[in-house]
Amino acid sequence: METDCIFCRIVGGGTDTEFIYQDEEVVVFRDIHPHAPVHLLIVPRRHVRSVNDLTEADAPLVARMILAAREAARLQGVDASGYKLLFNVEWGAGQRVFHLHLHLLAGKRWAEGG
Ligand code: DGP
């Protein structure tokens, strides 16, 4: 746990953030600045700074994040209609919270390939 990390605070229950889904390794909650009608964040309980800091040993954690995203999509009723999964990696790609997270976006129509 990093004391100055907002996602560590959320994971630790230090805020009133509602968890859409949670298990031993990850929590899922709504993005505070949604870019789509459904915009969720899949966040590991353990603090990892970014995709660039993952190691080979973290492969099961990444798989767990994707499976948690799929389950959250099902719970939100957007699994069949479709959803995007996105990692912003480092500042230049738009990462602003340096605690690993996977965005799930759904509920709107995107242009082909968009
Ligand atoms: P990124 O730009 O990839 O680092 O995405 C970080 C996202 O986290 C951004 O879309 C807004 C969201 N966010 C930041 N602070 C909070 C918070 O305190 N609560 C929630 N629910 N989301 C937050």
Coordinates of N, CA and C and ligand atoms in Angstrom, one line a residue:
M1 N 0.9 -1.2 0.0 CA 0.0 0.0 0.0 C 0.9 1.2 0.0
E2 N 0.6 2.1 -1.0 CA 1.3 3.4 -1.0 C 0.4 4.5 -0.4
T3 N 0.8 5.2 0.6 CA -0.1 6.1 1.3 C -0.6 7.2 0.5
D4 N 0.2 7.7 -0.6 CA -0.2 8.8 -1.4 C -0.9 8.3 -2.7
C5 N -1.4 7.1 -2.7 CA -2.0 6.5 -3.9 C -3.5 6.5 -3.7
I6 N -4.2 7.2 -4.6 CA -5.7 7.2 -4.4 C -6.3 5.8 -4.6
F7 N -5.8 5.0 -5.6 CA -6.4 3.7 -5.8 C -6.0 2.8 -4.6
C8 N -4.9 2.9 -4.0 CA -4.6 2.1 -2.8 C -5.6 2.5 -1.7
R9 N -6.0 3.8 -1.6 CA -7.0 4.2 -0.6 C -8.3 3.6 -0.9
I10 N -8.7 3.6 -2.2 CA -10.0 3.0 -2.6 C -10.0 1.6 -2.3
V11 N -8.9 0.8 -2.7 CA -8.8 -0.6 -2.5 C -8.9 -0.9 -1.0
G12 N -8.3 -0.1 -0.2 CA -8.3 -0.3 1.3 C -9.6 0.1 2.0
G13 N -10.6 0.6 1.2 CA -11.8 0.9 1.8 C -11.8 2.3 2.5
G14 N -10.8 3.1 2.2 CA -10.7 4.4 2.8 C -11.6 5.5 2.1
T15 N -12.4 5.1 1.2 CA -13.3 6.1 0.5 C -14.7 5.4 0.5
D16 N -15.7 6.1 0.0 CA -17.0 5.5 -0.1 C -17.3 4.9 -1.5
T17 N -16.2 4.6 -2.2 CA -16.4 4.1 -3.6 C -17.0 2.7 -3.5
E18 N -18.1 2.6 -4.3 CA -18.8 1.3 -4.4 C -18.1 0.3 -5.3
F19 N -17.9 -0.9 -4.9 CA -17.2 -1.9 -5.7 C -18.3 -2.7 -6.5
I20 N -18.2 -2.7 -7.8 CA -19.1 -3.4 -8.7 C -18.8 -4.9 -8.6
Y21 N -17.5 -5.2 -8.4 CA -17.1 -6.6 -8.3 C -15.8 -6.6 -7.5
Q22 N -15.5 -7.6 -6.7 CA -14.2 -7.8 -6.1 C -13.9 -9.2 -5.8
D23 N -12.6 -9.5 -5.8 CA -12.2 -10.9 -5.4 C -10.9 -10.7 -4.6
E24 N -10.1 -11.7 -4.4 CA -8.9 -11.7 -3.6 C -7.9 -10.8 -4.2
E25 N -7.9 -10.6 -5.5 CA -6.8 -9.9 -6.2 C -7.2 -8.6 -6.8
V26 N -8.4 -8.4 -7.2 CA -8.8 -7.1 -7.8 C -10.1 -6.6 -7.3
V27 N -10.3 -5.3 -7.5 CA -11.6 -4.6 -7.3 C -12.0 -3.9 -8.6
V28 N -13.3 -3.7 -8.8 CA -13.8 -3.0 -9.9 C -14.8 -1.9 -9.4
F29 N -14.5 -0.7 -9.9 CA -15.4 0.4 -9.5 C -15.6 1.4 -10.7
R30 N -16.6 2.3 -10.6 CA -16.9 3.2 -11.7 C -15.8 4.3 -11.7
D31 N -15.5 4.7 -12.9 CA -14.6 5.8 -13.1 C -15.3 7.1 -12.8
I32 N -14.6 8.0 -12.1 CA -15.2 9.2 -11.6 C -15.5 10.2 -12.7
H33 N -14.7 10.1 -13.8 CA -14.9 10.9 -15.0 C -15.2 10.0 -16.2
P34 N -16.4 9.5 -16.3 CA -16.7 8.5 -17.3 C -16.6 9.1 -18.7
H35 N -16.1 8.2 -19.6 CA -16.0 8.5 -21.1 C -17.0 7.7 -21.9
A36 N -17.9 7.0 -21.2 CA -18.9 6.2 -21.9 C -20.0 6.0 -20.8
P37 N -21.2 5.6 -21.2 CA -22.2 5.3 -20.2 C -21.8 4.3 -19.2
V38 N -21.1 3.3 -19.5 CA -20.5 2.4 -18.6 C -18.9 2.6 -18.7
H39 N -18.3 3.0 -17.6 CA -16.9 3.2 -17.6 C -16.4 2.7 -16.2
L40 N -15.8 1.5 -16.2 CA -15.3 0.9 -15.0 C -13.8 0.8 -15.0
L41 N -13.2 0.7 -13.8 CA -11.8 0.5 -13.6 C -11.6 -0.8 -12.9
I42 N -10.7 -1.6 -13.5 CA -10.3 -2.9 -12.9 C -9.0 -2.7 -12.3
V43 N -8.9 -2.8 -11.0 CA -7.7 -2.4 -10.2 C -7.2 -3.5 -9.3
P44 N -5.9 -3.9 -9.5 CA -5.4 -4.9 -8.5 C -5.3 -4.3 -7.1
R45 N -5.5 -5.2 -6.1 CA -5.4 -4.7 -4.7 C -3.9 -4.4 -4.4
R46 N -3.0 -5.1 -5.0 CA -1.5 -4.8 -4.8 C -1.1 -3.6 -5.7
H47 N -0.3 -2.8 -5.1 CA 0.2 -1.6 -5.9 C 1.2 -2.0 -6.9
V48 N 0.9 -1.8 -8.2 CA 1.8 -1.9 -9.3 C 1.7 -0.6 -10.0
R49 N 2.8 0.0 -10.3 CA 2.8 1.4 -10.8 C 2.2 1.5 -12.2
S50 N 2.6 0.6 -13.2 CA 2.1 0.7 -14.5 C 2.4 -0.7 -15.2
V51 N 1.8 -0.8 -16.4 CA 2.1 -2.0 -17.2 C 3.6 -2.2 -17.3
N52 N 4.4 -1.1 -17.4 CA 5.8 -1.2 -17.6 C 6.5 -1.8 -16.3
D53 N 5.8 -1.9 -15.2 CA 6.4 -2.4 -14.0 C 6.0 -3.9 -13.8
L54 N 5.2 -4.4 -14.6 CA 4.8 -5.8 -14.5 C 6.0 -6.8 -14.7
T55 N 6.0 -7.9 -14.0 CA 7.0 -8.9 -14.3 C 6.4 -10.2 -14.8
E56 N 7.2 -11.1 -15.2 CA 6.7 -12.4 -15.6 C 5.8 -13.0 -14.6
A57 N 6.1 -12.9 -13.3 CA 5.4 -13.4 -12.2 C 4.0 -12.8 -12.1
D58 N 3.8 -11.7 -12.7 CA 2.5 -11.0 -12.6 C 1.5 -11.5 -13.7
A59 N 1.9 -12.4 -14.5 CA 1.0 -12.9 -15.6 C -0.4 -13.4 -15.1
P60 N -0.4 -14.1 -14.0 CA -1.7 -14.5 -13.5 C -2.6 -13.3 -13.0
L61 N -1.9 -12.3 -12.5 CA -2.7 -11.1 -12.1 C -3.3 -10.4 -13.3
V62 N -2.6 -10.3 -14.4 CA -3.1 -9.7 -15.6 C -4.3 -10.5 -16.1
A63 N -4.2 -11.8 -16.1 CA -5.3 -12.7 -16.5 C -6.5 -12.5 -15.6
R64 N -6.2 -12.4 -14.3 CA -7.3 -12.1 -13.3 C -8.0 -10.8 -13.6
M65 N -7.3 -9.8 -14.0 CA -7.9 -8.5 -14.3 C -8.8 -8.6 -15.5
I66 N -8.4 -9.3 -16.5 CA -9.2 -9.5 -17.7 C -10.5 -10.3 -17.4
L67 N -10.3 -11.4 -16.6 CA -11.5 -12.2 -16.2 C -12.5 -11.4 -15.3
A68 N -11.9 -10.5 -14.4 CA -12.7 -9.7 -13.6 C -13.5 -8.7 -14.5
A69 N -12.8 -8.1 -15.5 CA -13.5 -7.2 -16.4 C -14.6 -7.9 -17.1
R70 N -14.4 -9.1 -17.6 CA -15.5 -9.9 -18.2 C -16.7 -10.1 -17.3
E71 N -16.4 -10.4 -16.0 CA -17.5 -10.6 -15.1 C -18.2 -9.3 -14.8
A72 N -17.4 -8.2 -14.7 CA -18.1 -6.9 -14.4 C -18.9 -6.5 -15.6
A73 N -18.5 -6.8 -16.8 CA -19.3 -6.5 -18.0 C -20.6 -7.3 -18.0
R74 N -20.5 -8.6 -17.6 CA -21.7 -9.4 -17.4 C -22.7 -8.8 -16.4
L75 N -22.1 -8.4 -15.3 CA -22.9 -7.8 -14.2 C -23.6 -6.5 -14.6
Q76 N -22.9 -5.8 -15.5 CA -23.5 -4.5 -16.0 C -24.4 -4.7 -17.2
G77 N -24.5 -5.9 -17.7 CA -25.4 -6.2 -18.8 C -24.8 -5.7 -20.1
V78 N -23.5 -5.6 -20.3 CA -22.9 -5.1 -21.5 C -22.0 -6.2 -22.2
D79 N -22.0 -7.4 -21.6 CA -21.1 -8.4 -22.2 C -21.5 -8.8 -23.6
A80 N -22.8 -8.9 -23.9 CA -23.2 -9.3 -25.3 C -23.1 -8.2 -26.2
S81 N -23.5 -7.0 -25.8 CA -23.5 -5.8 -26.7 C -22.1 -5.4 -27.0
G82 N -21.1 -5.5 -26.1 CA -19.7 -5.3 -26.4 C -19.1 -4.2 -25.5
Y83 N -17.8 -4.3 -25.3 CA -17.1 -3.4 -24.5 C -15.6 -3.3 -24.9
K84 N -15.0 -2.2 -24.5 CA -13.6 -2.0 -24.8 C -12.8 -2.2 -23.5
L85 N -11.6 -2.8 -23.6 CA -10.7 -2.9 -22.5 C -9.4 -2.1 -22.9
L86 N -8.9 -1.2 -22.0 CA -7.8 -0.3 -22.4 C -6.9 -0.1 -21.2
F87 N -5.6 -0.2 -21.5 CA -4.6 0.3 -20.5 C -4.0 1.5 -21.1
N88 N -3.9 2.6 -20.3 CA -3.1 3.8 -20.6 C -1.8 3.5 -20.0
V89 N -0.7 3.5 -20.7 CA 0.6 3.1 -20.2 C 1.6 4.4 -20.3
E90 N 1.8 4.9 -19.1 CA 2.7 6.1 -18.9 C 2.0 7.4 -19.3
W91 N 2.6 8.5 -18.9 CA 2.1 9.8 -19.0 C 1.7 10.2 -20.4
G92 N 2.6 9.9 -21.4 CA 2.4 10.3 -22.7 C 1.1 9.6 -23.4
A93 N 0.7 8.5 -22.8 CA -0.5 7.8 -23.3 C -1.7 8.1 -22.5
G94 N -1.6 9.0 -21.5 CA -2.7 9.5 -20.8 C -2.9 8.9 -19.4
Q95 N -1.9 8.1 -19.0 CA -2.0 7.5 -17.6 C -1.7 8.7 -16.6
R96 N -2.7 8.8 -15.7 CA -2.6 9.9 -14.7 C -2.6 9.3 -13.3
V97 N -3.1 8.1 -13.1 CA -3.1 7.4 -11.8 C -2.1 6.3 -12.0
F98 N -1.0 6.4 -11.2 CA 0.1 5.4 -11.3 C -0.1 4.3 -10.3
H99 N -1.2 3.6 -10.5 CA -1.5 2.3 -9.9 C -2.3 1.6 -11.0
L100 N -1.7 0.5 -11.4 CA -2.2 -0.2 -12.6 C -3.7 -0.3 -12.6
H101 N -4.3 -0.1 -13.7 CA -5.8 -0.2 -13.9 C -6.1 -0.5 -15.4
L102 N -7.2 -1.2 -15.5 CA -7.7 -1.5 -16.9 C -9.0 -0.8 -17.0
H103 N -9.2 0.0 -18.0 CA -10.5 0.7 -18.3 C -11.4 -0.3 -19.0
L104 N -12.7 -0.3 -18.6 CA -13.7 -1.0 -19.4 C -14.8 0.1 -19.8
L105 N -15.0 0.2 -21.1 CA -15.9 1.2 -21.6 C -17.0 0.5 -22.4
A106 N -18.2 0.9 -22.2 CA -19.3 0.3 -22.9 C -20.5 1.2 -22.9
G107 N -21.5 0.8 -23.7 CA -22.8 1.5 -23.7 C -23.0 2.6 -24.7
K108 N -22.0 2.7 -25.6 CA -22.2 3.6 -26.8 C -21.7 2.9 -28.0
R109 N -22.0 3.4 -29.2 CA -21.5 2.8 -30.4 C -20.3 3.5 -30.9
W110 N -19.3 2.7 -31.2 CA -18.1 3.3 -31.7 C -18.0 3.1 -33.2
A111 N -17.3 4.0 -33.9 CA -17.2 3.8 -35.4 C -16.3 2.6 -35.6
E112 N -16.4 2.1 -36.8 CA -15.6 0.9 -37.2 C -14.1 1.2 -36.8
G113 N -13.5 0.3 -36.1 CA -12.1 0.4 -35.7 C -11.8 1.5 -34.7
G114 N -12.8 2.2 -34.3 CA -12.6 3.3 -33.4 C -12.4 2.9 -31.9
Ligands
DGP1 P1 -5.7 7.0 -16.4 O1 -5.9 8.3 -17.1 O2 -5.6 5.8 -17.3 O3 -4.6 7.0 -15.3 O4 -7.1 6.8 -15.7 C1 -7.3 7.1 -14.4 C2 -8.8 7.2 -14.2 O5 -9.1 7.2 -12.8 C3 -9.5 8.5 -14.7 O6 -10.3 8.2 -15.8 C4 -10.3 9.1 -13.6 C5 -10.2 8.0 -12.5 N1 -10.1 8.4 -11.2 C6 -9.2 9.2 -10.7 N2 -9.4 9.4 -9.4 C7 -10.5 8.7 -9.0 C8 -11.2 8.5 -7.8 O7 -10.9 9.0 -6.8 N3 -12.3 7.7 -7.9 C9 -12.7 7.1 -9.0 N4 -13.8 6.3 -9.0 N5 -12.1 7.3 -10.2 C10 -11.0 8.1 -10.2

